[in-house]
Amino acid sequence: MNLNLQDRRVLVTGASHGIGFGIARGFVDEGARVAITGRDLPRLKKAVSELNANTIASPSDLTKPRVIKRILAKVEKCWGELDILILNLGSGKSIPSADAAEWNRVLELNLVSAMETLRQATPLLSKGRNPAVVFIGSIAGIEALGAPIAYGAAKAALTHAMKSAARLLAPNGIRVNMVAPGNIFFPGGTWDKKLGENKKAVEAMLASQVPMRRLGGIEEVVAPVLFLAS
């Protein structure tokens, strides 16, 4: 399907592997120009080599506003403006009974960094062609399904922030949406590790809690992201 993404300028955060990498590859396959970020430099270099030679990459920790500023300056120097921003930030790694330090860490990683990236990117998006923003949220931010409480609360807050951002940025012509995946499998990911540790426990969870009784695939996240960005 032609989604008219040819030559669109796209920044995908957290794209060195997993869902973020799958999204970046989806845009590349559609003919878009793609910039990616990731905290793991060896993985980021590998991602660039697998995407294409023209992909812009920047190793980054987007919990630091100065790093966000540096990345966006690089995007502006290369393209002058930005059409699509994919906010794939965060981590589900937490503990069931979080103390104040853990709450702050998880909120900063999953909520604050995404909103600060959007805040700083808004001027570039305002100059873009049919600009669109897609947050990658989580089913854990919609339902209490046993995920670590701090992670679920951070993703719930992100969902609210996304809706408010959609209202605030609409007058600028910037569309804002979210895709909130459930249990997504990819090599080296959380569910790959859990299957290796206790396959029967995962199968029991799927049978009792997941109506389709299976894990999702990255392609099932990529498709709606591309559609919402188109």
CSV table of C-alpha atoms in Angstrom, one decimal:
chain,number,residue,atom,x,y,z
A,1,MET,CA,0.0,0.0,0.0
A,2,ASN,CA,1.3,3.5,-0.9
A,3,LEU,CA,0.9,5.7,2.1
A,4,ASN,CA,2.5,8.7,0.5
A,5,LEU,CA,5.4,8.6,2.9
A,6,GLN,CA,8.0,9.0,0.1
A,7,ASP,CA,10.8,11.5,1.1
A,8,ARG,CA,9.0,12.4,4.4
A,9,ARG,CA,11.5,13.3,7.1
A,10,VAL,CA,11.0,11.1,10.1
A,11,LEU,CA,12.7,10.9,13.5
A,12,VAL,CA,12.2,7.6,15.4
A,13,THR,CA,13.5,7.6,18.9
A,14,GLY,CA,14.6,4.4,20.7
A,15,ALA,CA,15.1,2.7,17.3
A,16,SER,CA,18.3,0.7,17.7
A,17,HIS,CA,16.3,-2.6,18.1
A,18,GLY,CA,12.9,-4.0,18.8
A,19,ILE,CA,9.7,-2.1,18.1
A,20,GLY,CA,11.5,1.2,17.3
A,21,PHE,CA,13.8,-0.5,14.8
A,22,GLY,CA,10.8,-2.2,13.2
A,23,ILE,CA,9.1,1.2,12.8
A,24,ALA,CA,12.2,2.8,11.4
A,25,ARG,CA,12.5,0.0,8.8
A,26,GLY,CA,8.8,0.4,7.9
A,27,PHE,CA,9.4,4.0,7.1
A,28,VAL,CA,12.5,3.2,5.1
A,29,ASP,CA,10.6,0.6,3.1
A,30,GLU,CA,8.0,3.3,2.3
A,31,GLY,CA,10.8,5.6,0.9
A,32,ALA,CA,11.0,8.0,3.9
A,33,ARG,CA,14.1,9.7,5.1
A,34,VAL,CA,14.8,8.5,8.6
A,35,ALA,CA,16.7,9.6,11.6
A,36,ILE,CA,17.1,7.2,14.6
A,37,THR,CA,18.3,7.4,18.1
A,38,GLY,CA,19.3,4.8,20.7
A,39,ARG,CA,21.3,4.6,23.9
A,40,ASP,CA,23.3,1.5,22.8
A,41,LEU,CA,26.0,2.6,20.3
A,42,PRO,CA,26.9,-0.9,19.0
A,43,ARG,CA,23.2,-1.7,18.4
A,44,LEU,CA,22.6,1.7,16.8
A,45,LYS,CA,25.5,1.2,14.4
A,46,LYS,CA,24.1,-2.2,13.5
A,47,ALA,CA,20.6,-0.7,13.0
A,48,VAL,CA,22.0,1.9,10.6
A,49,SER,CA,23.9,-0.7,8.5
A,50,GLU,CA,20.6,-2.8,8.3
A,51,LEU,CA,18.4,0.2,7.3
A,52,ASN,CA,20.4,2.1,4.7
A,53,ALA,CA,23.5,4.2,4.3
A,54,ASN,CA,21.6,7.5,4.3
A,55,THR,CA,20.0,7.0,7.7
A,56,ILE,CA,20.9,9.7,10.2
A,57,ALA,CA,21.8,8.2,13.6
A,58,SER,CA,22.6,9.7,17.0
A,59,PRO,CA,23.5,7.9,20.2
A,60,SER,CA,21.4,9.5,22.9
A,61,ASP,CA,19.9,9.5,26.4
A,62,LEU,CA,16.7,11.5,25.9
A,63,THR,CA,16.2,12.0,29.6
A,64,LYS,CA,18.7,14.8,29.2
A,65,PRO,CA,17.2,18.0,27.6
A,66,ARG,CA,20.6,19.0,26.2
A,67,VAL,CA,20.9,15.7,24.3
A,68,ILE,CA,17.4,16.3,22.8
A,69,LYS,CA,18.5,19.7,21.7
A,70,ARG,CA,21.7,18.3,20.1
A,71,ILE,CA,19.7,15.7,18.1
A,72,LEU,CA,17.1,18.1,16.9
A,73,ALA,CA,19.9,20.5,15.8
A,74,LYS,CA,21.4,17.7,13.7
A,75,VAL,CA,18.0,17.0,12.2
A,76,GLU,CA,17.5,20.7,11.4
A,77,LYS,CA,21.0,20.9,9.8
A,78,CYS,CA,20.3,18.0,7.6
A,79,TRP,CA,16.6,18.6,6.6
A,80,GLY,CA,15.6,22.1,7.9
A,81,GLU,CA,12.3,20.7,9.2
A,82,LEU,CA,10.6,17.6,10.4
A,83,ASP,CA,7.5,15.9,9.1
A,84,ILE,CA,7.0,12.9,11.5
A,85,LEU,CA,8.1,12.3,15.1
A,86,ILE,CA,7.8,8.8,16.6
A,87,LEU,CA,8.2,8.9,20.4
A,88,ASN,CA,9.2,5.3,21.2
A,89,LEU,CA,10.7,6.1,24.6
A,90,GLY,CA,10.7,4.2,27.9
A,91,SER,CA,11.2,0.9,29.5
A,92,GLY,CA,9.0,-1.6,31.4
A,93,LYS,CA,11.8,-2.7,33.7
A,94,SER,CA,10.7,-1.8,37.2
A,95,ILE,CA,9.9,-3.4,40.5
A,96,PRO,CA,6.4,-4.2,41.9
A,97,SER,CA,6.9,-2.1,45.1
A,98,ALA,CA,8.7,1.1,43.9
A,99,ASP,CA,10.2,3.7,46.2
A,100,ALA,CA,10.4,7.4,45.4
A,101,ALA,CA,13.7,7.0,43.5
A,102,GLU,CA,12.2,4.3,41.3
A,103,TRP,CA,9.0,6.3,40.7
A,104,ASN,CA,11.1,9.3,39.6
A,105,ARG,CA,13.3,7.2,37.3
A,106,VAL,CA,10.4,5.5,35.6
A,107,LEU,CA,8.4,8.7,35.2
A,108,GLU,CA,11.4,10.5,33.7
A,109,LEU,CA,12.1,7.7,31.3
A,110,ASN,CA,8.6,7.0,30.1
A,111,LEU,CA,6.8,10.3,30.5
A,112,VAL,CA,9.0,13.4,30.9
A,113,SER,CA,11.6,12.5,28.2
A,114,ALA,CA,8.8,12.0,25.6
A,115,MET,CA,7.1,15.2,26.4
A,116,GLU,CA,10.3,17.2,26.5
A,117,THR,CA,11.3,15.7,23.1
A,118,LEU,CA,7.9,16.8,21.7
A,119,ARG,CA,8.2,20.3,23.2
A,120,GLN,CA,11.6,20.8,21.7
A,121,ALA,CA,10.6,19.3,18.3
A,122,THR,CA,7.4,21.4,17.9
A,123,PRO,CA,9.1,24.3,16.0
A,124,LEU,CA,10.6,21.8,13.5
A,125,LEU,CA,7.3,20.0,13.1
A,126,SER,CA,5.5,23.3,12.6
A,127,LYS,CA,7.6,23.8,9.5
A,128,GLY,CA,7.0,20.3,8.2
A,129,ARG,CA,4.7,18.9,5.6
A,130,ASN,CA,1.4,17.5,7.1
A,131,PRO,CA,3.3,17.0,10.4
A,132,ALA,CA,2.3,14.0,12.6
A,133,VAL,CA,3.4,12.7,16.0
A,134,VAL,CA,2.9,9.1,17.1
A,135,PHE,CA,3.5,8.1,20.7
A,136,ILE,CA,4.2,4.4,21.5
A,137,GLY,CA,2.3,3.8,24.7
A,138,SER,CA,1.3,0.5,26.3
A,139,ILE,CA,-1.7,-1.5,27.2
A,140,ALA,CA,-0.3,-1.2,30.8
A,141,GLY,CA,-1.3,2.5,30.7
A,142,ILE,CA,-4.9,1.6,29.9
A,143,GLU,CA,-5.6,-1.4,32.1
A,144,ALA,CA,-4.1,-2.7,35.3
A,145,LEU,CA,-2.8,-6.1,34.1
A,146,GLY,CA,-0.1,-6.8,36.6
A,147,ALA,CA,2.7,-4.7,35.1
A,148,PRO,CA,4.9,-2.8,37.6
A,149,ILE,CA,2.8,-0.1,39.1
A,150,ALA,CA,5.2,2.8,38.4
A,151,TYR,CA,5.5,1.7,34.7
A,152,GLY,CA,1.7,1.4,34.3
A,153,ALA,CA,1.1,4.8,36.0
A,154,ALA,CA,3.8,6.5,33.8
A,155,LYS,CA,2.2,5.1,30.6
A,156,ALA,CA,-1.3,6.1,31.8
A,157,ALA,CA,0.1,9.6,32.4
A,158,LEU,CA,1.6,9.5,28.9
A,159,THR,CA,-1.8,8.6,27.4
A,160,HIS,CA,-3.3,11.7,29.0
A,161,ALA,CA,-0.4,13.9,28.0
A,162,MET,CA,-0.7,12.7,24.4
A,163,LYS,CA,-4.4,13.6,24.3
A,164,SER,CA,-3.7,17.1,25.7
A,165,ALA,CA,-0.9,17.6,23.2
A,166,ALA,CA,-3.2,16.7,20.4
A,167,ARG,CA,-5.5,19.5,21.5
A,168,LEU,CA,-2.7,22.0,22.0
A,169,LEU,CA,-0.9,21.3,18.7
A,170,ALA,CA,-3.9,20.9,16.4
A,171,PRO,CA,-4.1,24.7,15.7
A,172,ASN,CA,-0.5,24.3,14.4
A,173,GLY,CA,-1.6,21.6,12.0
A,174,ILE,CA,0.2,18.9,13.9
A,175,ARG,CA,-1.7,15.6,14.4
A,176,VAL,CA,-0.9,13.7,17.6
A,177,ASN,CA,-1.9,10.0,18.1
A,178,MET,CA,-0.8,6.9,20.1
A,179,VAL,CA,-0.4,3.2,19.5
A,180,ALA,CA,-0.5,1.2,22.7
A,181,PRO,CA,0.8,-2.3,22.1
A,182,GLY,CA,0.1,-5.3,24.3
A,183,ASN,CA,2.6,-8.2,24.7
A,184,ILE,CA,5.0,-7.9,21.7
A,185,PHE,CA,7.6,-10.6,20.9
A,186,PHE,CA,10.9,-9.8,19.3
A,187,PRO,CA,14.3,-11.5,19.6
A,188,GLY,CA,16.1,-10.4,22.7
A,189,GLY,CA,13.0,-8.7,24.1
A,190,THR,CA,11.2,-9.2,27.4
A,191,TRP,CA,8.9,-11.9,26.1
A,192,ASP,CA,11.8,-13.8,24.4
A,193,LYS,CA,13.6,-13.8,27.8
A,194,LYS,CA,10.5,-14.9,29.7
A,195,LEU,CA,9.8,-17.7,27.2
A,196,GLY,CA,13.4,-18.9,27.8
A,197,GLU,CA,13.0,-18.8,31.5
A,198,ASN,CA,9.5,-20.4,31.9
A,199,LYS,CA,7.7,-21.2,28.7
A,200,LYS,CA,4.8,-22.9,30.5
A,201,ALA,CA,4.1,-19.8,32.7
A,202,VAL,CA,4.0,-17.6,29.6
A,203,GLU,CA,1.6,-20.0,27.8
A,204,ALA,CA,-0.6,-20.1,30.9
A,205,MET,CA,-0.7,-16.3,31.0
A,206,LEU,CA,-1.7,-16.1,27.4
A,207,ALA,CA,-4.4,-18.7,27.8
A,208,SER,CA,-5.9,-16.9,30.8
A,209,GLN,CA,-5.4,-13.2,30.0
A,210,VAL,CA,-5.0,-12.8,26.2
A,211,PRO,CA,-8.2,-13.4,24.1
A,212,MET,CA,-6.2,-14.4,21.0
A,213,ARG,CA,-3.9,-16.5,23.2
A,214,ARG,CA,-0.7,-15.4,21.5
A,215,LEU,CA,2.0,-12.8,21.7
A,216,GLY,CA,1.9,-9.9,19.1
A,217,GLY,CA,4.5,-9.3,16.5
A,218,ILE,CA,6.4,-6.1,15.7
A,219,GLU,CA,4.7,-5.8,12.3
A,220,GLU,CA,1.4,-5.5,14.1
A,221,VAL,CA,2.7,-2.3,15.7
A,222,VAL,CA,4.5,-1.0,12.6
A,223,ALA,CA,1.3,-1.0,10.4
A,224,PRO,CA,-0.8,1.3,12.6
A,225,VAL,CA,2.1,3.6,13.2
A,226,LEU,CA,2.7,4.1,9.5
A,227,PHE,CA,-1.0,4.6,8.9
A,228,LEU,CA,-1.3,7.2,11.6
A,229,ALA,CA,1.8,9.0,10.3
A,230,SER,CA,0.5,9.0,6.7
